[in-house]
Short mmCIF file of C-alpha atoms in Angstrom, two decimals:
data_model
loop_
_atom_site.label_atom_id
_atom_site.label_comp_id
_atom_site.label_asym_id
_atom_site.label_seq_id
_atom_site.Cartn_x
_atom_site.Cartn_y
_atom_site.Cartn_z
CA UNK W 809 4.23 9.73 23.19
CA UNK W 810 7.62 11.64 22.42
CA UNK W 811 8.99 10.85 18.28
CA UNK W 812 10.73 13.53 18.50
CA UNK W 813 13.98 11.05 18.29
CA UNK W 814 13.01 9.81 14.82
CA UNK W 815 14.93 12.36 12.18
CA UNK W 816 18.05 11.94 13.68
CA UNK W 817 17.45 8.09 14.80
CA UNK W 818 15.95 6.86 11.50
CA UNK W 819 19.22 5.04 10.44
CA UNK W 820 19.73 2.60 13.93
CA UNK W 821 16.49 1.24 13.06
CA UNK W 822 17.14 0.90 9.43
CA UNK W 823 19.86 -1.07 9.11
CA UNK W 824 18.81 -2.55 12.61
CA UNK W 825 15.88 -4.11 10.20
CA UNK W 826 18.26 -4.65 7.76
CA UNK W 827 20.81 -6.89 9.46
CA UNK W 828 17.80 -8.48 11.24
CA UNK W 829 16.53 -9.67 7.83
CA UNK W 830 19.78 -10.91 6.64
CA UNK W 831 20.42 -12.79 9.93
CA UNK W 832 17.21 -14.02 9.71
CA UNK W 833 17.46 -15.51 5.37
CA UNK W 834 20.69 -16.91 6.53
CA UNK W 835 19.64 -18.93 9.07
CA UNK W 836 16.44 -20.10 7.46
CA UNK W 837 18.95 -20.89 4.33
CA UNK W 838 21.39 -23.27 6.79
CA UNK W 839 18.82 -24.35 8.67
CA UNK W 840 16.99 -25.54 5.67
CA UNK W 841 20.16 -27.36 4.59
CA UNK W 842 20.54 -28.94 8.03
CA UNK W 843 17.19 -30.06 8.54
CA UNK W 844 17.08 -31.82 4.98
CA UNK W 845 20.14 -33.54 5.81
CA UNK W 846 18.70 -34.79 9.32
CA UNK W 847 16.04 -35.85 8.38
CA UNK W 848 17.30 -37.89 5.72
CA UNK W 849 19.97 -39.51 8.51
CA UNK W 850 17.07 -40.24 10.00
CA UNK W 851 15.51 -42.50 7.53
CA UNK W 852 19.25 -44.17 6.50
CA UNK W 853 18.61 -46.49 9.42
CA UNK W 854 22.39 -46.48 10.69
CA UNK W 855 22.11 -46.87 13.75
CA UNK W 856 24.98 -44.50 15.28
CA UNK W 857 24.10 -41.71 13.00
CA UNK W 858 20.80 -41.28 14.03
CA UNK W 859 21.50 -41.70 17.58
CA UNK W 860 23.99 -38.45 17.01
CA UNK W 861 21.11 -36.42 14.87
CA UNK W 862 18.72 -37.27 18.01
CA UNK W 863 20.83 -36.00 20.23
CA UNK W 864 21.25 -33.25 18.87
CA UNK W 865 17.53 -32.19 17.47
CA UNK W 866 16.65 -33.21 22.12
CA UNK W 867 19.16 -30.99 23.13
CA UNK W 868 18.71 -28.12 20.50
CA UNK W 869 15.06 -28.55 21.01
CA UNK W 870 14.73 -29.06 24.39
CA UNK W 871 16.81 -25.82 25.91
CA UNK W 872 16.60 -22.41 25.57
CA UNK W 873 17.41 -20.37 22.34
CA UNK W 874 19.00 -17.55 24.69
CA UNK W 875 21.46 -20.26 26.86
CA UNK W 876 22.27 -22.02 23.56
CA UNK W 877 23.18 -18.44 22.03
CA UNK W 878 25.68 -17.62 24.90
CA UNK W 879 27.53 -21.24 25.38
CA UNK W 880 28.00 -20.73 22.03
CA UNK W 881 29.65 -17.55 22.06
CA UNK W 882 31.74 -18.22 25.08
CA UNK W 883 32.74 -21.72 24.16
CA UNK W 884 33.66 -20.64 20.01
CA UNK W 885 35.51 -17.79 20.97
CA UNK W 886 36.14 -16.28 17.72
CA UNK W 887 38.01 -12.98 18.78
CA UNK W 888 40.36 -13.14 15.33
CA UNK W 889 37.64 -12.47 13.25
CA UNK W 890 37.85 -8.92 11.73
CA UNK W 891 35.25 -5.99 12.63
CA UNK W 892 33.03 -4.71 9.39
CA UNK W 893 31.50 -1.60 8.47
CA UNK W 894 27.27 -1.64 8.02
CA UNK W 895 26.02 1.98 7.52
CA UNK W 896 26.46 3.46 10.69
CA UNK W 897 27.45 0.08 12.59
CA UNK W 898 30.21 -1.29 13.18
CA UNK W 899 29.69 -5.47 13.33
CA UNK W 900 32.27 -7.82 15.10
CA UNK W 901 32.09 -10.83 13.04
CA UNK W 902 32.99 -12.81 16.37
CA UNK W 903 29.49 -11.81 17.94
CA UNK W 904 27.74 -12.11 14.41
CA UNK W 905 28.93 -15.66 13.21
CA UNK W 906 28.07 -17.72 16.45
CA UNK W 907 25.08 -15.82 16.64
CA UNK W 908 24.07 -17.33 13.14
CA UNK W 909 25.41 -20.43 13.64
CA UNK W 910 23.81 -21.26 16.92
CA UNK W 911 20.24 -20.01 15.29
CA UNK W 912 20.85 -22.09 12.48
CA UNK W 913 21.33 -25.11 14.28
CA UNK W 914 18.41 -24.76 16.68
CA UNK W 915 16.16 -23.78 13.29
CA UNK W 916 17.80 -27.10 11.48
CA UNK W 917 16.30 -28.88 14.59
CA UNK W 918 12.90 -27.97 14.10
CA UNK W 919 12.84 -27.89 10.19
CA UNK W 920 14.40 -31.49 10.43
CA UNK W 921 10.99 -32.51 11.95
CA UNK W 922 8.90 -30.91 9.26
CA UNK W 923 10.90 -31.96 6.54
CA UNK W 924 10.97 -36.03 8.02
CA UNK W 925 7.30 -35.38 8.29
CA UNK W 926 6.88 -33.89 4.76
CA UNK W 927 8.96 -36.78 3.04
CA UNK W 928 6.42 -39.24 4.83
CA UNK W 929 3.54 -37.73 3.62
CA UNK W 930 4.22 -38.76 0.09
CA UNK W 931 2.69 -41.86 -0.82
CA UNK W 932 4.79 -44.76 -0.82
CA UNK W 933 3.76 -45.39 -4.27
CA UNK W 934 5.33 -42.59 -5.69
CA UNK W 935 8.78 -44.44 -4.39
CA UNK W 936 7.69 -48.44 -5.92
CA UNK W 937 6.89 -46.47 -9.22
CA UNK W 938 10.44 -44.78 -9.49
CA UNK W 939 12.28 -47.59 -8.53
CA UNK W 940 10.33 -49.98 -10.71
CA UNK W 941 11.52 -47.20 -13.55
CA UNK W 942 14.83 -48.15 -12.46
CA UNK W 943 14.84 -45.39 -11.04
CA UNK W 944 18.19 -45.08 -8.49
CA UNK W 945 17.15 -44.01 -5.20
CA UNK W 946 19.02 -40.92 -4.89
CA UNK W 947 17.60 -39.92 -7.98
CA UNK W 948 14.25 -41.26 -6.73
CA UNK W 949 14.50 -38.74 -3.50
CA UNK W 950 16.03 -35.86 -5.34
CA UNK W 951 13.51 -35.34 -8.26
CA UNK W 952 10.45 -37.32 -7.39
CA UNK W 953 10.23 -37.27 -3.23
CA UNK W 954 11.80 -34.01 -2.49
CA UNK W 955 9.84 -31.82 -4.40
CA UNK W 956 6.77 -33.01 -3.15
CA UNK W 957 7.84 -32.93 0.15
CA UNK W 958 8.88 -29.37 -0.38
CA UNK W 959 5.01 -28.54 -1.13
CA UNK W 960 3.90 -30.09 2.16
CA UNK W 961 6.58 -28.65 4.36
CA UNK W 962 6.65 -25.10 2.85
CA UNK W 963 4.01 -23.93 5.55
CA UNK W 964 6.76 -24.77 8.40
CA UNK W 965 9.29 -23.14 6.40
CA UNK W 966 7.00 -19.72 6.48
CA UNK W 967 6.10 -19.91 9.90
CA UNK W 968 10.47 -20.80 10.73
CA UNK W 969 11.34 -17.73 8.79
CA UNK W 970 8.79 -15.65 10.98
CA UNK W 971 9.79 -17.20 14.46
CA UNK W 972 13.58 -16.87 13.23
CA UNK W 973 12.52 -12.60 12.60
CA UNK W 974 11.29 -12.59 16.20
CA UNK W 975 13.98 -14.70 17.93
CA UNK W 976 16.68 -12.73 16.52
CA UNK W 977 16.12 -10.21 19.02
CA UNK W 978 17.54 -12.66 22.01
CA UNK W 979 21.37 -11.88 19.60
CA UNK W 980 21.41 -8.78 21.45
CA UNK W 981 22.24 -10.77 24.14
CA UNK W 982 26.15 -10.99 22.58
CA UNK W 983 26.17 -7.06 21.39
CA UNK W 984 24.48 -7.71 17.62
CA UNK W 985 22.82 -4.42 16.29
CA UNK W 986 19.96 -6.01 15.13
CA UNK W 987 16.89 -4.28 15.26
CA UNK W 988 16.05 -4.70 19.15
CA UNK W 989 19.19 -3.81 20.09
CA UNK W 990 19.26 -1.05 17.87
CA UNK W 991 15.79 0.06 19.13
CA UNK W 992 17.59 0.16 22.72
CA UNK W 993 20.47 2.32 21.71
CA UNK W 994 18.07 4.67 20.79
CA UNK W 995 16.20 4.12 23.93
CA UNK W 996 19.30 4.95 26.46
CA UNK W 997 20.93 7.86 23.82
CA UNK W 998 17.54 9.51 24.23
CA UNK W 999 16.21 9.15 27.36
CA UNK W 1000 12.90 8.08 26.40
CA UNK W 1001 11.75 4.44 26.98
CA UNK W 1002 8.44 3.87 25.99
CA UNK W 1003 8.51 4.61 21.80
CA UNK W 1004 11.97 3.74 20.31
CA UNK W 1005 10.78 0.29 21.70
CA UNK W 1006 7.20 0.74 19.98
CA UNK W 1007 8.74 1.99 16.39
CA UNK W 1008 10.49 -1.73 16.68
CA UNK W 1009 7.93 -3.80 17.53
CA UNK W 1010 6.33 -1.77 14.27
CA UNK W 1011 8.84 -2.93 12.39
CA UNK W 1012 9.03 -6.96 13.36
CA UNK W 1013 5.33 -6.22 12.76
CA UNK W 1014 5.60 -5.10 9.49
CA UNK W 1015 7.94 -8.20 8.55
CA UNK W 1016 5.92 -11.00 9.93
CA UNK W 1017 3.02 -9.84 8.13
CA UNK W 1018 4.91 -9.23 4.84
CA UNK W 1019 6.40 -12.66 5.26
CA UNK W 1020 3.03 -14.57 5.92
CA UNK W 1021 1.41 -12.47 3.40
CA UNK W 1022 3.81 -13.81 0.63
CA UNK W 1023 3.87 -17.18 2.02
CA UNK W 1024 -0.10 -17.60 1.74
CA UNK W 1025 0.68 -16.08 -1.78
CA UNK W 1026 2.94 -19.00 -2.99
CA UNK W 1027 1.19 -21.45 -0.84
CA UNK W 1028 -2.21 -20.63 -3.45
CA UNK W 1029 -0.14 -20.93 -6.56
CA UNK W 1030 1.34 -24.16 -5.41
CA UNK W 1031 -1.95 -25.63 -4.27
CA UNK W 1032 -3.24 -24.30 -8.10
CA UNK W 1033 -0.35 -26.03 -9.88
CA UNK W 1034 -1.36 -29.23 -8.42
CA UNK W 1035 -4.91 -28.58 -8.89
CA UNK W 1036 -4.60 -28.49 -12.55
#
């Protein structure tokens, strides 16, 4: 196998990584948000808002990641939006920002789930004892739900981030220079096929381990906190 490429190459699959990981905390970040929000529609019972929040978690859910990525670029549109320097890159914001909105929607679908599940998984006491503390229930979900449900939905939240690092790839689809794209820049500038592609796949190795590694990490120290 021919590395010959990699002095001169180095930098498209550095900040390739580099926007990939960005792209990727953002989206986990909004998606997070969305989810939350969702799921707590979800258990307002009104009736027309979580009719909306269903239809959108069956249709962000229930078609493809790559279709939903270009509807969303053709149908936003956003040609006014300026074109940024990264390193050796030059980023249209008009490709980037659907790109993260469109993966942070689809993620807010998904985390939505974990999250409803999450809040239902602590005890309904935990609710009777706040309230009968006069407790408000706002206050009741914020500091006495929430951040138990946080502990029981952090696993999703690890595994999101890591499908999020892997499903970035399909924004080279619109002409993002994230890492697979970047990876096939090299690929065509070169003329050889086979190991630009390999040193990426390396590389979204790399971070998926790194990012489960930490997660089991702060999984253990939770799980010891409530231990004690």
């Amino acid at each position: 196998m021919d590395f010959s490429f990699l002095p001169k190459y180095w930098p498209y699959f550095n900040y390739g990584v580099l926007l990939t990981i960005i792209v990727s905390v953002l989206v986990v970040f909004f998606g997070t948000i969305l989810g939350v929000f969702v799921a707590l529609v979800k258990r307002s019972n009104i009736k027309i808002l979580d009719l909306l929040v269903s239809l959108y978690v069956w249709i962000f859910r229930g078609t493809p990641m790559i279709v939903q990525i270009m509807v969303a670029f053709v149908w936003m549109n956003m040609q006014a939006l300026p074109v940024v320097r990264f390193g050796i890159f030059d980023l249209e914001l008009s490709r980037v920002v659907p790109g993260v909105i469109v993966l942070s929607l689809n993620s807010g679908a998904y985390i939505s789930e974990a999250v409803r599940a999450g809040i239902e998984s602590v005890p309904k006491g935990q609710m009777e004892a706040a309230y009968s503390l006069g407790i408000k229930p706002l206050k009741t979900l914020r500091y006495v739900i929430l951040p138990q449900a946080i502990r029981n939905i952090l696993p999703a939240l690890g595994n999101e981030f890591v499908t999020i690092i892997k499903d970035s790839s399909l924004l080279q689809t619109i002409g993002i220079m994230e890492l697979w794209n970047s990876a096939q820049t090299v690929s065509t500038s070169t003329y050889i096929s086979l190991t630009p592609l390999l040193v990426a796949a390396g590389y979204y190795l790399v971070l998926t381990t790194v990012m489960t590694s930490l997660l089991k990490v702060l999984e253990r120290k939770m799980g010891q906190g409530v231990s004690k």
